[in-house]
Short mmCIF file of C-alpha atoms in Angstrom, two decimals:
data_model
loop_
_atom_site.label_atom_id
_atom_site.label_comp_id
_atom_site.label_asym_id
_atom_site.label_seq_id
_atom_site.Cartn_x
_atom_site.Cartn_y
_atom_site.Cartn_z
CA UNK Z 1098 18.90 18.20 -21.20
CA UNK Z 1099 18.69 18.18 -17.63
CA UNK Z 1100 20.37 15.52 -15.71
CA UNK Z 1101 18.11 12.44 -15.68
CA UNK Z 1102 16.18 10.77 -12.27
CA UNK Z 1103 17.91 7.51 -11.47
CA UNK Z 1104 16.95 4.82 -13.40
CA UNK Z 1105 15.08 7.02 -15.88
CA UNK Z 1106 17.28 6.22 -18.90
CA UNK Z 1107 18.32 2.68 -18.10
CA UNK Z 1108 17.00 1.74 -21.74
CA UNK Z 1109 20.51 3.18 -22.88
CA UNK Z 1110 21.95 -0.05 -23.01
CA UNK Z 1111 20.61 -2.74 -25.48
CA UNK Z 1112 20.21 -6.01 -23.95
CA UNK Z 1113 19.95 -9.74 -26.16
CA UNK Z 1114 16.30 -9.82 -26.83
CA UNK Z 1115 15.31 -6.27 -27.01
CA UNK Z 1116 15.46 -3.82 -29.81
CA UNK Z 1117 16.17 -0.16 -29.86
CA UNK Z 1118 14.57 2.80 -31.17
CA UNK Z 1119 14.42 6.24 -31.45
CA UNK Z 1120 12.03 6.67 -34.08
CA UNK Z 1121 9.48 9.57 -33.20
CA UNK Z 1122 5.60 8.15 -34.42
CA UNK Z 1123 2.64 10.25 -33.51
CA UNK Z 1124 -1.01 8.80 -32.45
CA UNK Z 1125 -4.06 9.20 -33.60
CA UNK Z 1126 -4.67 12.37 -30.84
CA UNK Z 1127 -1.80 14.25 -31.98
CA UNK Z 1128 0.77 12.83 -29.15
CA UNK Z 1129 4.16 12.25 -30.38
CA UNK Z 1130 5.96 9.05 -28.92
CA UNK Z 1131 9.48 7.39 -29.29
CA UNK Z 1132 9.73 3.26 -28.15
CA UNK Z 1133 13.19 3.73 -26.79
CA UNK Z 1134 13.35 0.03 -26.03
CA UNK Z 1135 11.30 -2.77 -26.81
CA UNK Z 1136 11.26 -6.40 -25.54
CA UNK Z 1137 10.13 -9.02 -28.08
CA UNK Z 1138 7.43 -11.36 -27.54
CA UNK Z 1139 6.70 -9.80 -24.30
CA UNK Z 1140 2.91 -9.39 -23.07
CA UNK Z 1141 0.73 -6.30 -24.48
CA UNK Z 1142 -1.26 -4.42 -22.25
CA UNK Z 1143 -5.05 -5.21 -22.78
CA UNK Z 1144 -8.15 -5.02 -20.84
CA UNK Z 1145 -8.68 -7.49 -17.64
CA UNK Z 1146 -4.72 -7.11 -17.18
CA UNK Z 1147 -3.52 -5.03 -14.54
CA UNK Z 1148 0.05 -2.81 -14.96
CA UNK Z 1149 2.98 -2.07 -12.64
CA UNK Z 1150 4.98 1.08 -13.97
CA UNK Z 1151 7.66 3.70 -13.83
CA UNK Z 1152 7.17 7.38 -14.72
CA UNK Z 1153 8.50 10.27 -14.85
CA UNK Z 1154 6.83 13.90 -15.70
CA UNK Z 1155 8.86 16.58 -17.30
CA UNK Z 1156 7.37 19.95 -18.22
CA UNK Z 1157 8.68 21.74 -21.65
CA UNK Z 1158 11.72 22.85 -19.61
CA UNK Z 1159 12.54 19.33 -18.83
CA UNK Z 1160 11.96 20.14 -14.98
CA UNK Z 1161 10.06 17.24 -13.14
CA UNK Z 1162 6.94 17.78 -11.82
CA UNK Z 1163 6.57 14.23 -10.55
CA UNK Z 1164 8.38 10.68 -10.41
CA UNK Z 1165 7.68 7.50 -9.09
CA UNK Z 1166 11.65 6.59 -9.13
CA UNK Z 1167 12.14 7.41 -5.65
CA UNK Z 1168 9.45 5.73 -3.96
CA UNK Z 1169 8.97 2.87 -5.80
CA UNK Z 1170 6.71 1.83 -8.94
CA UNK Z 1171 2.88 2.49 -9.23
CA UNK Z 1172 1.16 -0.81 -8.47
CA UNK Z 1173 -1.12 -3.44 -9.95
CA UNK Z 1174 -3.42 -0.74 -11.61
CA UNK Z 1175 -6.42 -2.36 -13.74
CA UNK Z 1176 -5.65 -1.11 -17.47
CA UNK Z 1177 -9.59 -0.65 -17.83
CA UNK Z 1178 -9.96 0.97 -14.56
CA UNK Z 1179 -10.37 5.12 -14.41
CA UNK Z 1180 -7.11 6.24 -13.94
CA UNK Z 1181 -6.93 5.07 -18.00
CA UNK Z 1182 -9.17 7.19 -19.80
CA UNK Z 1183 -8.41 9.49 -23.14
CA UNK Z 1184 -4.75 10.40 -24.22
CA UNK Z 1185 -3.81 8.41 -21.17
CA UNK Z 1186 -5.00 4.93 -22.40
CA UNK Z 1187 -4.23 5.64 -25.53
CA UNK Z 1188 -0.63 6.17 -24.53
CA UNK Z 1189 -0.66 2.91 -22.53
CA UNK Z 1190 -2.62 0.52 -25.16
CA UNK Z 1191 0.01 0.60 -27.39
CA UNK Z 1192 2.73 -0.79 -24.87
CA UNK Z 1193 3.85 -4.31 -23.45
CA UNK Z 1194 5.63 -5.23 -20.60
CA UNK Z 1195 9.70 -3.98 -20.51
CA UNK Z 1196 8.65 -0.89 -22.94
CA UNK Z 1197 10.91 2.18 -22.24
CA UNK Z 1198 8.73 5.16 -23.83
CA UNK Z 1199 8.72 8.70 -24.20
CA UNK Z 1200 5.58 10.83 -25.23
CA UNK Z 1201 5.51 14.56 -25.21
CA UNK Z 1202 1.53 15.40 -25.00
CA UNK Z 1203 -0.46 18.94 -25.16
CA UNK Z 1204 -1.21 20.55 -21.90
CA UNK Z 1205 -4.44 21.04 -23.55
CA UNK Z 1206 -4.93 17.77 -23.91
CA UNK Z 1207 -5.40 17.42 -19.94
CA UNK Z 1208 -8.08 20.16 -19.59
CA UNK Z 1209 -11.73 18.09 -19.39
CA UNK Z 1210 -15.08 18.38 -18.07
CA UNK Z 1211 -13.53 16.57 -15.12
CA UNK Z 1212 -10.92 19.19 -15.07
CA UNK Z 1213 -11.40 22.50 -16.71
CA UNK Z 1214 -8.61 23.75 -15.62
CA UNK Z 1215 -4.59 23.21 -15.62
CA UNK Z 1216 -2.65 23.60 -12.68
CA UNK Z 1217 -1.38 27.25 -12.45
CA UNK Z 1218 2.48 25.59 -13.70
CA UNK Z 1219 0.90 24.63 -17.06
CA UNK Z 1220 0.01 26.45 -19.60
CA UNK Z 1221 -2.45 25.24 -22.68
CA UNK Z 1222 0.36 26.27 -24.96
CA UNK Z 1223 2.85 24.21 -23.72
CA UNK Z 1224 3.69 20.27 -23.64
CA UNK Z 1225 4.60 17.67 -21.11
CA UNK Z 1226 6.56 14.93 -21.36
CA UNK Z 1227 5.93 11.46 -19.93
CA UNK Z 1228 9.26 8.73 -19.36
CA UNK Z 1229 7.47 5.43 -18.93
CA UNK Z 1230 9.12 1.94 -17.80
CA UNK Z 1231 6.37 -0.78 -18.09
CA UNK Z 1232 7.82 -3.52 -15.61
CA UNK Z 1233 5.19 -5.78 -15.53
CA UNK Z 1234 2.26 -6.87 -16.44
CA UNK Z 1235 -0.45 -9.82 -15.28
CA UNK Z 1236 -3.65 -10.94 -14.50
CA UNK Z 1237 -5.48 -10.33 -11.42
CA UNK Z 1238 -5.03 -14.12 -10.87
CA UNK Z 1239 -1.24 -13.94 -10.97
CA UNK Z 1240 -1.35 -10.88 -8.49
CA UNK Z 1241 -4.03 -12.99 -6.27
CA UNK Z 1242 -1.76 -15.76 -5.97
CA UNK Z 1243 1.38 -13.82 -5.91
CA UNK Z 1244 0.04 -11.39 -2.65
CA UNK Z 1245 -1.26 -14.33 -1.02
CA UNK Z 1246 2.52 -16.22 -1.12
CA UNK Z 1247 4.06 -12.84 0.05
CA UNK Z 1248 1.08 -12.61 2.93
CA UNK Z 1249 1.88 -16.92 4.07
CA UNK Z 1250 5.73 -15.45 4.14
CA UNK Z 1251 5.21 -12.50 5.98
CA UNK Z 1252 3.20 -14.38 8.70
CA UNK Z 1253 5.94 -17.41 8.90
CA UNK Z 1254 8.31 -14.60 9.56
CA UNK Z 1255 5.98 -12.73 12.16
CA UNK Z 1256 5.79 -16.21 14.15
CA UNK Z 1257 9.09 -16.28 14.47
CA UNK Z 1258 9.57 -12.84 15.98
CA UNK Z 1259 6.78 -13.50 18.26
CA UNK Z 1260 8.30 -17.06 19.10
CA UNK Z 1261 11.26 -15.10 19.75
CA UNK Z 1262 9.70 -12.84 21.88
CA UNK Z 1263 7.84 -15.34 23.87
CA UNK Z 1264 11.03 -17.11 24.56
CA UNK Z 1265 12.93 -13.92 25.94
CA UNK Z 1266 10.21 -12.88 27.89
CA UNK Z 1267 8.95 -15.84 29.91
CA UNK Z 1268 6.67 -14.09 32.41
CA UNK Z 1269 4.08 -13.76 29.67
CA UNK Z 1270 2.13 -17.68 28.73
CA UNK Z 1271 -0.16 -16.02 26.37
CA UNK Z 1272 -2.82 -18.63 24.29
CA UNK Z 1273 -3.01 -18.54 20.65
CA UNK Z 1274 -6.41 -17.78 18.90
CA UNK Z 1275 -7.55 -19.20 15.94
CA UNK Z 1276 -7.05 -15.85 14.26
CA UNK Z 1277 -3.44 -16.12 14.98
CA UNK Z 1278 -2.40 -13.54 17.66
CA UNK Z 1279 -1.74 -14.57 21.58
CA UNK Z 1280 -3.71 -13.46 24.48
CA UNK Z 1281 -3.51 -13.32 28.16
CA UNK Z 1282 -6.09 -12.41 30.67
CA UNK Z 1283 -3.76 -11.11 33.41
CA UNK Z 1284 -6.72 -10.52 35.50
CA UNK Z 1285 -10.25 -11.45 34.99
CA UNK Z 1286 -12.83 -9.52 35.72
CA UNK Z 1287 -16.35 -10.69 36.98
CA UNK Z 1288 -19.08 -8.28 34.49
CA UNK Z 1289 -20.46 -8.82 31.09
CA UNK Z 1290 -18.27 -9.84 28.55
CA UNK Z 1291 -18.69 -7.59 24.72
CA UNK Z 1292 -20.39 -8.54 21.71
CA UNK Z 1293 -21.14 -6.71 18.68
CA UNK Z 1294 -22.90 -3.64 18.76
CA UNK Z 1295 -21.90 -3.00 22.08
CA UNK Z 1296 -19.77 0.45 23.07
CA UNK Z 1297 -16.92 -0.47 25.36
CA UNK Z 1298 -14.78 1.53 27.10
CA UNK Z 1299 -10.52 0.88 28.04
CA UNK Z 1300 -7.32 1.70 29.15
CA UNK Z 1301 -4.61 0.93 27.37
CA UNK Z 1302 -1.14 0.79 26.41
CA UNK Z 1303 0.64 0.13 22.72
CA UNK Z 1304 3.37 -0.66 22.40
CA UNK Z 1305 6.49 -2.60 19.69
CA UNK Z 1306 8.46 -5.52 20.81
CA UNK Z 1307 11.38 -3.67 21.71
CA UNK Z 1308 8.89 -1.62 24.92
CA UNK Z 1309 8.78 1.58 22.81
CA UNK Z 1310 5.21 3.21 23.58
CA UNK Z 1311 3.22 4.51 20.79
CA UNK Z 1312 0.25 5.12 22.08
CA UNK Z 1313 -1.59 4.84 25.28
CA UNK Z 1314 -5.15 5.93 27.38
CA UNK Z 1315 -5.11 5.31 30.76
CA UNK Z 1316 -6.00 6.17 34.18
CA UNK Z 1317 -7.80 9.30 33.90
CA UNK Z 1318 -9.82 9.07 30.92
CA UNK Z 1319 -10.59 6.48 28.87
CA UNK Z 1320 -11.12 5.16 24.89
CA UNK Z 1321 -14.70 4.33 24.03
CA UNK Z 1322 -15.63 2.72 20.96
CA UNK Z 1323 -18.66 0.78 19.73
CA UNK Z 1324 -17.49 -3.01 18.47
CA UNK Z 1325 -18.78 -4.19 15.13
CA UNK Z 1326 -18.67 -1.13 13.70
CA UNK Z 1327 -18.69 -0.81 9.84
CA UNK Z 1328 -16.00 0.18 9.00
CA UNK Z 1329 -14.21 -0.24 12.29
CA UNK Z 1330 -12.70 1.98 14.56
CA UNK Z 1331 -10.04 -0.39 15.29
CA UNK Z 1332 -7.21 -2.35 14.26
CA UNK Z 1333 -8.58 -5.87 13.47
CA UNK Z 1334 -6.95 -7.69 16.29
CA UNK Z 1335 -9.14 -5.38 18.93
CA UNK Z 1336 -12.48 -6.61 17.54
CA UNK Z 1337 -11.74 -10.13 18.80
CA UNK Z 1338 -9.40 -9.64 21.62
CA UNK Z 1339 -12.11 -7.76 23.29
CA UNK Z 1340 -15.09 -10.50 23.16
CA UNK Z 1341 -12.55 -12.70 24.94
CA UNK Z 1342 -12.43 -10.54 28.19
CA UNK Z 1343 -15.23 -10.02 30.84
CA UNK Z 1344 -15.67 -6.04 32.01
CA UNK Z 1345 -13.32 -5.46 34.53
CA UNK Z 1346 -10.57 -7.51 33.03
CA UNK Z 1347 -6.63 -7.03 32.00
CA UNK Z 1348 -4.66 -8.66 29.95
CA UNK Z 1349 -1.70 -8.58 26.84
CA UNK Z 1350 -2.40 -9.35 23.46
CA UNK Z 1351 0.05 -10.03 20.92
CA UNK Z 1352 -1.09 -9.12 17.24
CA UNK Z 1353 0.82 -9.71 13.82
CA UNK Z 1354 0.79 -6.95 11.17
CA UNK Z 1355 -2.28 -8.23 9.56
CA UNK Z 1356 -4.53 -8.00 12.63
CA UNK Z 1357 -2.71 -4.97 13.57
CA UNK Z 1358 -1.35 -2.40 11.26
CA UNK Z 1359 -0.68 -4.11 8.32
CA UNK Z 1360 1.97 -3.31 5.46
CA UNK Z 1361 1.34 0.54 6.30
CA UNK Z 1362 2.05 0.82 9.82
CA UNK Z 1363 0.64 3.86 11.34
CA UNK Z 1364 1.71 7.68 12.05
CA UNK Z 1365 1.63 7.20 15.43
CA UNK Z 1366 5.18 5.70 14.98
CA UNK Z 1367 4.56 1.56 13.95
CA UNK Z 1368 6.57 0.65 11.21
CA UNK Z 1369 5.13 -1.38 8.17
CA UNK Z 1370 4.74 -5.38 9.11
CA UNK Z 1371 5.36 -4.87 13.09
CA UNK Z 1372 4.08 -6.86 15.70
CA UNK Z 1373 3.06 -4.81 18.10
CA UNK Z 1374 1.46 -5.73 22.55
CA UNK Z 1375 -1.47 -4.44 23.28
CA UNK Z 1376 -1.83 -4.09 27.63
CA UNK Z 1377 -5.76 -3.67 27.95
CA UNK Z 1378 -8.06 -2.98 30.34
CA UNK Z 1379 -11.60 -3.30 29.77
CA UNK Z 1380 -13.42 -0.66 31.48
CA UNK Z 1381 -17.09 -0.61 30.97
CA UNK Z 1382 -19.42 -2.49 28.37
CA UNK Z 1383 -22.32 -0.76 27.13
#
């Protein structure tokens, strides 16, 4: 056998509370499946519960075509929703949280009106194999309250970088808006300040708490956008800051991840959960 993805076989080891097994059983489709470890009492996967998984894909020469080891589990996915349907939720109904499980299904098993055809590495006559950690799961009301606890943490730990900030950089008395990010109107302009629906036009320069640039439009030509737009063309933060500045304005805003670019960050080079300083200069309002 080929040498296994990290964490891929931790089931090796029994642990108080869980049994063992390497019985093979086969379902009702034809797919044969060994529980290599089972937790009892734990929760069984049912509909209106959403799963949080490891897996691993091995073709029949135990090569891996995919994993989700190095980048982390797959996420909060609704048991009813469409990524279960056929051998797939048939696999996954019979599980409960803390199952280790092996099943080796027919490639031709995958082909489907949805998808005719199998990738040109997979032949009908062959079998895959699927190495499946369950590590959790709960109701959407659990994962509600438990991403709403992690979002109040992450923004008690975002006002404390931009307290931080503030308090090393004292040339900057920015206000705080309701929608939690800081603002300064460095110089106020005398024409008509944006609403929705308007187009407005800016200069501007992006940048992270530490003065690196990541993006920026300025003298020259400028970024034009209309606010309101569904969805928007902007980070969240923009669609407010800009209603607070007349046209001919300048000034710094300061947004946390959430009104900026979240959990994510962006490609141009903001990691996830940054703060980032917006210097703006509203150009024309249309």
């Amino acid at each position: 056998m080929a040498s296994c993805t990290s964490g891929e076989y931790e089931e090796s080891k029994t642990k108080k509370g869980w049994v063992k097994s390497n019985k093979t059983q086969t379902t009702k489709s034809g797919i044969k499946y060994q529980v290599l470890l089972r937790k009892k009492n734990s929760n069984k996967l049912s509909s209106g519960l959403n799963v949080t998984y490891h897996q691993v894909i091995r073709n029949h020469k135990d090569s891996i075509l995919s994993t989700t080891y190095p980048y982390g589990p797959k996420k909060q996915i609704p048991f009813e929703g469409p990524y279960f349907l056929g051998y797939y939720k048939e696999m996954f109904q019979m599980l409960s949280e803390g199952d280790s499980v092996h099943f080796t299904v027919p490639c031709n098993l995958l082909i489907s009106k949805k998808n005719p055809q199998l990738p040109s590495f997979l032949n009908k006559n062959e079998t895959i194999r699927y190495i499946i950690k369950v590590l959790k799961i709960e109701s959407r009301d659990a994962i509600k309250k438990e991403l709403e606890k992690n979002k109040q943490a992450q923004l008690e730990i975002e006002d404390k970088i931009i307290a931080d900030y503030l308090a090393k950089n004292t040339s900057i008395s920015p206000q705080k808006t309701p929608e939690g990010f800081y603002y300064s109107i460095d110089q106020k302009g005398a024409g008509k300040k944006p609403q929705g629906g308007d187009t407005v036009s800016v200069h501007y320069v992006g940048m992270l708490l530490d003065g690196t640039v990541f993006s920026s439009i300025q003298k020259g030509e400028t970024f034009e956008f209309p606010l309101g737009q569904k969805p928007p063309a902007v980070i969240p933060g923009w669609e407010k800051a800009l209603t607070l500045m007349n046209k001919g304005s300048k000034g710094t805003f300061i947004f946390p991840s959430h009104l900026a670019y979240g959990n994510k960050g962006s490609q141009d080079g903001v990691p996830p959960n940054a703060v980032v300083v917006f210097n703006v200069e509203l150009v024309d309002v249309k």
